[in-house]
PDB file of C-alpha atoms and ligand atoms in Angstrom:
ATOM      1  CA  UNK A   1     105.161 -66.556 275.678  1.00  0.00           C
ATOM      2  CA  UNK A   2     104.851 -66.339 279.496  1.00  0.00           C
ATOM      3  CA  UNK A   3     106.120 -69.331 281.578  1.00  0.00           C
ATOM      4  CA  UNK A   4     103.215 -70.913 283.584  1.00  0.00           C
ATOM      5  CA  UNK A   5     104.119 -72.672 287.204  1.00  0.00           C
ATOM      6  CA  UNK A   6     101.706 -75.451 288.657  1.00  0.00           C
ATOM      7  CA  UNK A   7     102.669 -74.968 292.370  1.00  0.00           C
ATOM      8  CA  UNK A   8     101.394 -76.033 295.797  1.00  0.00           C
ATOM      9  CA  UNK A   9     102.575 -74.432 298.955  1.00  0.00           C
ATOM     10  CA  UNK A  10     105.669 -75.878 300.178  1.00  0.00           C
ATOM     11  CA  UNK A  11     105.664 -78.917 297.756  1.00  0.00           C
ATOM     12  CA  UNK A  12     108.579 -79.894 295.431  1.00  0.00           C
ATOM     13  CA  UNK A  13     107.086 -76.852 293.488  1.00  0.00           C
ATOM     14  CA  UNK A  14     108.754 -74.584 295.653  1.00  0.00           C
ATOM     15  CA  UNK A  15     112.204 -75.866 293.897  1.00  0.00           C
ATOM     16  CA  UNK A  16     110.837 -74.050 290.983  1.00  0.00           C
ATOM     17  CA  UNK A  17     109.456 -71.246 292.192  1.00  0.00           C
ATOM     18  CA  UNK A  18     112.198 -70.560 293.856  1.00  0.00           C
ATOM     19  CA  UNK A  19     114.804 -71.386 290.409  1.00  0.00           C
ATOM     20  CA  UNK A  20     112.038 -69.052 289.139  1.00  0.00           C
ATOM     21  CA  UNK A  21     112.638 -66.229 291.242  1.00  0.00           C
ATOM     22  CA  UNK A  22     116.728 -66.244 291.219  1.00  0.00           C
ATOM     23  CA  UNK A  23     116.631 -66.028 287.622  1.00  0.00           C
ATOM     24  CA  UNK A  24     114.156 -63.387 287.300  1.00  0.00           C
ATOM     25  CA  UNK A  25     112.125 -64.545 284.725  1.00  0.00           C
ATOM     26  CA  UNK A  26     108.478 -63.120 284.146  1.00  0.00           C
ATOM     27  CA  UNK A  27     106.051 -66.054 284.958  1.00  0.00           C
ATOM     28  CA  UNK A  28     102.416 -67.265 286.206  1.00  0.00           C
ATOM     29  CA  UNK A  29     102.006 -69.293 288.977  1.00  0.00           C
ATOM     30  CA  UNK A  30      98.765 -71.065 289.416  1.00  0.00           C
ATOM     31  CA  UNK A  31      98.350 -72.160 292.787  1.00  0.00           C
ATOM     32  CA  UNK A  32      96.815 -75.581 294.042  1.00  0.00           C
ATOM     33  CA  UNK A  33      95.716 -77.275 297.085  1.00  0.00           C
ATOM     34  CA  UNK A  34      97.132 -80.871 297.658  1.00  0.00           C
ATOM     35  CA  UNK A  35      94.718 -83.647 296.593  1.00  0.00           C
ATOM     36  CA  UNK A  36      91.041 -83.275 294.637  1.00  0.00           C
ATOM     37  CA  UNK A  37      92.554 -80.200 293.094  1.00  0.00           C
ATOM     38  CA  UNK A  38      95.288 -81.905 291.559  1.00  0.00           C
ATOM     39  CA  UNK A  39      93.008 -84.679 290.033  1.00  0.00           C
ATOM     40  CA  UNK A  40      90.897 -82.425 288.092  1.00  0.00           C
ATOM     41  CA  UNK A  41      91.043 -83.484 284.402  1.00  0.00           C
ATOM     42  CA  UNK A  42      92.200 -79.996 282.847  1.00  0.00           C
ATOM     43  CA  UNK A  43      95.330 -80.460 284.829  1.00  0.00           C
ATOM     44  CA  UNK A  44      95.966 -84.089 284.643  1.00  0.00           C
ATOM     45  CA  UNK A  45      96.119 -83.414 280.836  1.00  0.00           C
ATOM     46  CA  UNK A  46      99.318 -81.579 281.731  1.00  0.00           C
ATOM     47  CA  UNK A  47     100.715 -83.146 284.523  1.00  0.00           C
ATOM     48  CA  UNK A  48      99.452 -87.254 284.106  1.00  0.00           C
ATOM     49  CA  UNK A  49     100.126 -88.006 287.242  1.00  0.00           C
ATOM     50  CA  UNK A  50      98.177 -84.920 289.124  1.00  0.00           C
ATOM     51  CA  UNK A  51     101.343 -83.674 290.757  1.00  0.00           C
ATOM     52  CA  UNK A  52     103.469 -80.638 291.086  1.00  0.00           C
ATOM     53  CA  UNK A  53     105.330 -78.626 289.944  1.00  0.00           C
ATOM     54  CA  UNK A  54     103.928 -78.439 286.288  1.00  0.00           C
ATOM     55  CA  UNK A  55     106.039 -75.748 284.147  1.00  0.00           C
ATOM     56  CA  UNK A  56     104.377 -74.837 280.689  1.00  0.00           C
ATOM     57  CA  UNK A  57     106.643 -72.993 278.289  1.00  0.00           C
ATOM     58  CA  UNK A  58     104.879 -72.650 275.314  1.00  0.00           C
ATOM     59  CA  UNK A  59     104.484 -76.381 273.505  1.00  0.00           C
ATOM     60  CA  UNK A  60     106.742 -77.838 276.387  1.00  0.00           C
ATOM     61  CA  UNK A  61     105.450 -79.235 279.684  1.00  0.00           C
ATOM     62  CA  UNK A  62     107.215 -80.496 282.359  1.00  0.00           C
ATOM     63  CA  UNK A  63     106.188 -82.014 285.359  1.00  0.00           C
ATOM     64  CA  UNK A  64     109.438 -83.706 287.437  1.00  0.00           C
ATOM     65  CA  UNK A  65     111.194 -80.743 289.319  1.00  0.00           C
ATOM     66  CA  UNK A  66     114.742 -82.039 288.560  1.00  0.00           C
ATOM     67  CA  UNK A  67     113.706 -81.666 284.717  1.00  0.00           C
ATOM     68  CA  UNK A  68     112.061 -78.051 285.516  1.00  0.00           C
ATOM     69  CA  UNK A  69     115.634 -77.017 286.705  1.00  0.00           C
ATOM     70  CA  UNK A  70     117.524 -78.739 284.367  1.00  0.00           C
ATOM     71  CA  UNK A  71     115.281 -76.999 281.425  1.00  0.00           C
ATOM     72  CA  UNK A  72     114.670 -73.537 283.262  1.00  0.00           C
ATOM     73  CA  UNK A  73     118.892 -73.469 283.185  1.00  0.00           C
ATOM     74  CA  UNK A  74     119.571 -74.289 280.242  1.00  0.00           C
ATOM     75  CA  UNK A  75     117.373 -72.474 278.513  1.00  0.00           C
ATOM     76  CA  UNK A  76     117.476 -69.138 280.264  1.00  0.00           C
ATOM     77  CA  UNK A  77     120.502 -69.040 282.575  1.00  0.00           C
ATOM     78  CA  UNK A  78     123.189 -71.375 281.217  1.00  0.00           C
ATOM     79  CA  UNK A  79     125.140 -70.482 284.595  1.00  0.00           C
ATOM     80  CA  UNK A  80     123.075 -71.714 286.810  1.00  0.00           C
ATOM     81  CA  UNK A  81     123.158 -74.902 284.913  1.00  0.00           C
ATOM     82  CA  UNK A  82     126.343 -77.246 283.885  1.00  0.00           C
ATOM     83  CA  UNK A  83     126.886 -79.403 280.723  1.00  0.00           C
ATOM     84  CA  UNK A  84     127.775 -82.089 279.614  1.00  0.00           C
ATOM     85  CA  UNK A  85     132.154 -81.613 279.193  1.00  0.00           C
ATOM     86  CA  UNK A  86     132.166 -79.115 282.279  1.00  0.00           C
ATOM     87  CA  UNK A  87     134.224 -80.227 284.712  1.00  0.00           C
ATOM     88  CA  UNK A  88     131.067 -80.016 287.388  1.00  0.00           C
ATOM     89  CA  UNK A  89     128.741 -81.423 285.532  1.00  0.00           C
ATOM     90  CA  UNK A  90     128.848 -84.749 286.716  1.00  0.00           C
ATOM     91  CA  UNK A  91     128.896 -83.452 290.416  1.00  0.00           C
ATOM     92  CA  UNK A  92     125.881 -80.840 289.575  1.00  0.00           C
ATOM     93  CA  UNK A  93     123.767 -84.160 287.840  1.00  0.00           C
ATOM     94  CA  UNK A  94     124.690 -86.484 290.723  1.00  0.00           C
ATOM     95  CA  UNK A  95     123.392 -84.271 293.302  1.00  0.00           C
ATOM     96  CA  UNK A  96     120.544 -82.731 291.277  1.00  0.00           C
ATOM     97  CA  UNK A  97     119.457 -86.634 291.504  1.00  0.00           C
ATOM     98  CA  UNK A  98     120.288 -87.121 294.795  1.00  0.00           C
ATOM     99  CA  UNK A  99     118.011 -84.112 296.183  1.00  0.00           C
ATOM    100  CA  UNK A 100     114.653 -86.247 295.044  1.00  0.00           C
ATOM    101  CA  UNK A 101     116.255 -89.188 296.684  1.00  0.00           C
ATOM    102  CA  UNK A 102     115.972 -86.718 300.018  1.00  0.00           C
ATOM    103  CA  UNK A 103     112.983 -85.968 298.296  1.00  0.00           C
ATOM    104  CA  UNK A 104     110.928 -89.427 298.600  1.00  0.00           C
ATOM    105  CA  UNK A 105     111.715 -90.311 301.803  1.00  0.00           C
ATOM    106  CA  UNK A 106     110.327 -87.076 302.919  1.00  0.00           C
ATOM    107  CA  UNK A 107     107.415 -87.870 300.777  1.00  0.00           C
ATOM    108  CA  UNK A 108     107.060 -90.969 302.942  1.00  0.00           C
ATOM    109  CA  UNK A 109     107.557 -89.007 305.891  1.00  0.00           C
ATOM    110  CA  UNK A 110     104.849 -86.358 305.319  1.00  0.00           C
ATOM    111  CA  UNK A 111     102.749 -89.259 304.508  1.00  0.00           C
ATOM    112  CA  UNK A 112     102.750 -90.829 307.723  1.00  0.00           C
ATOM    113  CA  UNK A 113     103.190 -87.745 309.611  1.00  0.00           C
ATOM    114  CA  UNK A 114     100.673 -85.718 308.000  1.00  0.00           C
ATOM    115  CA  UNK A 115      98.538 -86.760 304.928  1.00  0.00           C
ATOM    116  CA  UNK A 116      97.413 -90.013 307.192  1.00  0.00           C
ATOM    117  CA  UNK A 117      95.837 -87.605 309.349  1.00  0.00           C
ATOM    118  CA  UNK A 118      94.254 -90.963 311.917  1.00  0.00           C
ATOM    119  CA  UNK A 119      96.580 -92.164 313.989  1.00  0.00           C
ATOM    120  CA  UNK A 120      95.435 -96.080 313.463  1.00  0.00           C
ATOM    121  CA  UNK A 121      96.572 -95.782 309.787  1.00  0.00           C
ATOM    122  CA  UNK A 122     100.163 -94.524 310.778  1.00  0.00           C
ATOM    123  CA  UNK A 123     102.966 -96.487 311.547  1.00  0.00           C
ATOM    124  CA  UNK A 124     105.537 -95.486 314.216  1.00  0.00           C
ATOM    125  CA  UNK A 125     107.922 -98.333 312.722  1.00  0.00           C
ATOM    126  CA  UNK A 126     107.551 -97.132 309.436  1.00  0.00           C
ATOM    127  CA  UNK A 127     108.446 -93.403 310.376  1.00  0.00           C
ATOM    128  CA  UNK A 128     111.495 -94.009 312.632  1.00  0.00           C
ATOM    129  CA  UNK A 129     112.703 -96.162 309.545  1.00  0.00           C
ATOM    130  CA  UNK A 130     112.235 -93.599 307.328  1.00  0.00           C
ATOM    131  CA  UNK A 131     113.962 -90.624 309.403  1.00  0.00           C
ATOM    132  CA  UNK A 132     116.872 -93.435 310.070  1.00  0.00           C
ATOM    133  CA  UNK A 133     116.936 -93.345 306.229  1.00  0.00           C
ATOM    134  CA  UNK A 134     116.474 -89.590 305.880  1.00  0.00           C
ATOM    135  CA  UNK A 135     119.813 -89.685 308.340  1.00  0.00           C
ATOM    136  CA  UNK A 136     121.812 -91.693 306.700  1.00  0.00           C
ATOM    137  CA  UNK A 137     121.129 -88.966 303.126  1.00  0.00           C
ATOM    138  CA  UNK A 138     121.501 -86.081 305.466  1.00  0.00           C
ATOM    139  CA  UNK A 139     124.990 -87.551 306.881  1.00  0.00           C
ATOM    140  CA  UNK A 140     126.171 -87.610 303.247  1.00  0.00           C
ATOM    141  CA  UNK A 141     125.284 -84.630 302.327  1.00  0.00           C
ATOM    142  CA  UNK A 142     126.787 -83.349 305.553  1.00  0.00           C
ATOM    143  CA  UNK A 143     130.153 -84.594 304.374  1.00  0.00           C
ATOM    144  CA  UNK A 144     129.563 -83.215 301.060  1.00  0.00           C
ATOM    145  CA  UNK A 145     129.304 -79.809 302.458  1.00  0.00           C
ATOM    146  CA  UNK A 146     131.643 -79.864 304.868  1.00  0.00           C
ATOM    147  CA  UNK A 147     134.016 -76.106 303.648  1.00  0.00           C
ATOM    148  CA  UNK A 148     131.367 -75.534 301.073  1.00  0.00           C
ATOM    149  CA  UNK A 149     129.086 -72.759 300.573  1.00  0.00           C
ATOM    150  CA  UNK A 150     127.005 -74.276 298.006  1.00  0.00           C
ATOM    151  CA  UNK A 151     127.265 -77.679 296.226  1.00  0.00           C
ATOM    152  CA  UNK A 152     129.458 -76.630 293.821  1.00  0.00           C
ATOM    153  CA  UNK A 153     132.007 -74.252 294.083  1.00  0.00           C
ATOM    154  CA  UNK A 154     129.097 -71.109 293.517  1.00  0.00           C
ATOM    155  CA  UNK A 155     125.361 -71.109 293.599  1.00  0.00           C
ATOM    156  CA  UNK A 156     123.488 -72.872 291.125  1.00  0.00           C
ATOM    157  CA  UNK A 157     120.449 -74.666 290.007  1.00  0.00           C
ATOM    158  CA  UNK A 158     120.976 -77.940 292.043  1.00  0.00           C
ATOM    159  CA  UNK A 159     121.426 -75.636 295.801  1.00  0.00           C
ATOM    160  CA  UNK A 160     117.246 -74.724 295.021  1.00  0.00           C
ATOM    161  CA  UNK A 161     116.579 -79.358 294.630  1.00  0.00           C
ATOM    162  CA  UNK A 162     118.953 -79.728 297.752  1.00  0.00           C
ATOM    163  CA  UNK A 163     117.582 -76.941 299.645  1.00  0.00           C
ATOM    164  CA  UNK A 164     114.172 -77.531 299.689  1.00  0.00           C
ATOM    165  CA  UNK A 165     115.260 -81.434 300.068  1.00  0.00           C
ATOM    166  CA  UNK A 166     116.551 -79.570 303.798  1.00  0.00           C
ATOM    167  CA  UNK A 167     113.331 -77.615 303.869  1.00  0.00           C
ATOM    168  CA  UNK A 168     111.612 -80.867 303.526  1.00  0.00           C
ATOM    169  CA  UNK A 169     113.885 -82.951 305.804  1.00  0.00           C
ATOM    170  CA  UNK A 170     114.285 -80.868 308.879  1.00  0.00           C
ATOM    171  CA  UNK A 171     110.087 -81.211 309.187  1.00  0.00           C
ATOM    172  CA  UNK A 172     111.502 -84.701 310.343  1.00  0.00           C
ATOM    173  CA  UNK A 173     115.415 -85.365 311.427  1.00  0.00           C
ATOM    174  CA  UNK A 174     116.918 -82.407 313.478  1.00  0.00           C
ATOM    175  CA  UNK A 175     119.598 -80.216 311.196  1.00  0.00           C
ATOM    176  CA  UNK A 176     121.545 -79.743 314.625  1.00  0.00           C
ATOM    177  CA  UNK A 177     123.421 -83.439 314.021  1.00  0.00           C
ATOM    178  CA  UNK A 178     124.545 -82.362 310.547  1.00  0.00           C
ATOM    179  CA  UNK A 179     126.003 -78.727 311.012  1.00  0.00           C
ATOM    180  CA  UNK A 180     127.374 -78.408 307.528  1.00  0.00           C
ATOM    181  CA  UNK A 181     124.319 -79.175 305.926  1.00  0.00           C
ATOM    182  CA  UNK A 182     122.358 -76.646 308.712  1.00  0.00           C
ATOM    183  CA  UNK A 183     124.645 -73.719 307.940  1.00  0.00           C
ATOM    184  CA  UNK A 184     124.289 -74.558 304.190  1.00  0.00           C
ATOM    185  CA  UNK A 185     120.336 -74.295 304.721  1.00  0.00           C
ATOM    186  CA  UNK A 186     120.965 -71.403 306.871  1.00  0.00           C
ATOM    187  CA  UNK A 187     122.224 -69.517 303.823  1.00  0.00           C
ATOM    188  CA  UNK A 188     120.253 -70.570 301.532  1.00  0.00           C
ATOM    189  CA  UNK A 189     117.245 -69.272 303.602  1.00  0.00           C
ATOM    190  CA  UNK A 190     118.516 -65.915 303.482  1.00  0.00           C
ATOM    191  CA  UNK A 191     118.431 -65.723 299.845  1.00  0.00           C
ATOM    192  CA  UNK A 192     115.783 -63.519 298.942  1.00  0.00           C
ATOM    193  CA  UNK A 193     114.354 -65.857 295.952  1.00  0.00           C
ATOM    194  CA  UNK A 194     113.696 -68.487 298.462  1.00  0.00           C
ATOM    195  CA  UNK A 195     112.092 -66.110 301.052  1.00  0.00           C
ATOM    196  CA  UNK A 196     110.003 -64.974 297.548  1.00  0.00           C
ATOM    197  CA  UNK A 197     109.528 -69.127 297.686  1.00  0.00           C
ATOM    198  CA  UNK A 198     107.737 -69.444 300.874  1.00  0.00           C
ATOM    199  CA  UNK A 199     104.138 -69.302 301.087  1.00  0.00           C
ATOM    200  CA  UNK A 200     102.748 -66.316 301.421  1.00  0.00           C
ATOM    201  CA  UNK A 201     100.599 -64.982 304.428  1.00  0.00           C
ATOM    202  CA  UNK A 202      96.932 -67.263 305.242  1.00  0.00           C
ATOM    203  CA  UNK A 203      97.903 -69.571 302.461  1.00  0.00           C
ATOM    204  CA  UNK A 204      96.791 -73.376 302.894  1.00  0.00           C
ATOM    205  CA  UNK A 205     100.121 -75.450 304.603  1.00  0.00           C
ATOM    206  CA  UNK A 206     100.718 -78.827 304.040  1.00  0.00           C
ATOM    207  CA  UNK A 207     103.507 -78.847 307.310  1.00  0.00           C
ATOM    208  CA  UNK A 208     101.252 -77.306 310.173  1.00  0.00           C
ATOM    209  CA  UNK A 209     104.250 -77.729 312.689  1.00  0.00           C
ATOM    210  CA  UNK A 210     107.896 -76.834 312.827  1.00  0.00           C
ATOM    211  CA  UNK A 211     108.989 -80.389 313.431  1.00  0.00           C
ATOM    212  CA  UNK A 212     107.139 -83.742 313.570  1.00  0.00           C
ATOM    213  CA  UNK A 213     108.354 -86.351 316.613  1.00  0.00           C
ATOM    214  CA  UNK A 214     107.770 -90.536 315.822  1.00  0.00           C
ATOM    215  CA  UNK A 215     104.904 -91.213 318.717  1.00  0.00           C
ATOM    216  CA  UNK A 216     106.361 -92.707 321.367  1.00  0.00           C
ATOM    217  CA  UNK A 217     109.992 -92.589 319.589  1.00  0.00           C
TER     218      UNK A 217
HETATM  219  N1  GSH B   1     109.573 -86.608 291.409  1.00  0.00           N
HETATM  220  C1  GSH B   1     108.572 -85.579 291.328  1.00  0.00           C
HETATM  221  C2  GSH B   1     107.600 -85.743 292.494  1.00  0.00           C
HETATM  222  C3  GSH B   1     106.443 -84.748 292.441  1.00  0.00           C
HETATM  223  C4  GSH B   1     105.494 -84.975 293.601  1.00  0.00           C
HETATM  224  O1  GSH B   1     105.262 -86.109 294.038  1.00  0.00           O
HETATM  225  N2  GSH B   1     104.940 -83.884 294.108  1.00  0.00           N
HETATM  226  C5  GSH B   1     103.996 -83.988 295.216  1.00  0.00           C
HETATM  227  C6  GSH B   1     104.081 -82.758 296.114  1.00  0.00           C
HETATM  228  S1  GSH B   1     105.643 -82.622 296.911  1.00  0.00           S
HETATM  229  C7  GSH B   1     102.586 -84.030 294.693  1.00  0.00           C
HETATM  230  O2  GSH B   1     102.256 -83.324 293.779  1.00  0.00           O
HETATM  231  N3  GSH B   1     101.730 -84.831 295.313  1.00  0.00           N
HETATM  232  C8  GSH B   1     100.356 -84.854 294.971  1.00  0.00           C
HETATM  233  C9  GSH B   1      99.716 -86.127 295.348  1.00  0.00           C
HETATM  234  O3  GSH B   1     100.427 -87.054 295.729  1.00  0.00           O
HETATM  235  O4  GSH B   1      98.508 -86.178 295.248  1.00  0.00           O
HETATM  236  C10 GSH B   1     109.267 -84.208 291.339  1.00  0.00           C
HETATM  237  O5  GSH B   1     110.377 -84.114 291.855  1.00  0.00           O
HETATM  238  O6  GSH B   1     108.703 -83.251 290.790  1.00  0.00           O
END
């Protein structure tokens, strides 16, 4: 049975894609645009919520991309994952966690930035609160990687949440202020499975810029 991946273009799918692509499994990828397409009932029977990723293994569907790589290690590359009685695993599950922590505040962030695409429905408050929050993540995860290469001790499933929580975040709070965390997401950009990750050439973005400024900030 071939894996099936539910993806948009640099969404939280991209954590899967990319898991996808450093383990080396066979799979499909079906490829959505953000919004209507999402909302459409065939898929909302999979994913309820109209979100991605979606992973469909056979009878099992998952739709939260902590769970994806969680599942995708455990079930096909044990290393990537840790459980429970390794002496990581509580360190590999905190920060597996922590990455979709990262992960809604840039959610807020790309929603003021760019999903409210008027700027009388976005908030300037709102968005310098939210990269002050973003900050505050980044400056512990800084600290976390200070004489680190990866989050744990070698790569593994949690560096593809946490990365693309740095692909997300640098859209909105400049790496250069946290340089463990930018050399971290330095190297983890030159991995080919993420490169594999990125969307490929014409395809539909959802961050049309490098780097979003707060109006006026
Ligand atoms: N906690 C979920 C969040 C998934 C999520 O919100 N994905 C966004 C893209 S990054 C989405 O599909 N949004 C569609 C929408 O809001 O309409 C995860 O980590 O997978």
């Amino acid at each position: 049975m071939t894996l099936t991946l539910h993806h948009v273009p640099q969404a939280r799918s991209m954590r899967s894609l990319w898991l996808l692509h450093e383990i080396g499994l066979p799979f499909d990828l079906i490829v959505h645009q953000i919004g209507p397409d999402l909302r459409q009932l065939e898929y909302l029977k999979l994913s309820g919520a109209g979100r991605v990723p979606c992973l469909v293994d056979g009878d099992v569907v998952l739709s939260e991309s902590g769970a994806i790589t969680e599942y995708l290690c455990a079930t096909y590359a044990p290393e990537l994952g840790r459980r429970a009685g390794d002496s990581d695993w509580p360190v590999w599950l905190q920060w597996l966690h922590f990455s979709e922590t990262i992960g809604a505040l840039v959610a807020n962030l790309t929603l003021q930035h760019v999903m409210l695409f008027k700027p009388q429905m976005r908030s300037p408050v709102l968005m310098k609160l939210e990269r002050k929050r973003l900050e505050v993540l980044l400056g512990v995860l800084d600290r976390h990687l200070e004489g680190r290469e990866f989050v744990l001790d070698q790569f593994s499933g949690v560096d593809t949440n946490i990365g693309y929580g740095l692909f997300g975040a640098q859209k909105f709070a400049p790496l250069a202020s946290f340089p463990h965390a930018a050399a971290y997401f330095e190297r983890m950009q030159a991995r080919p499975a993420f490169v594999k990750a990125l969307p490929p050439e014409g395809a539909e973005l959802i961050y049309k810029q490098d780097f979003y400024e707060v109006p006026n900030g």
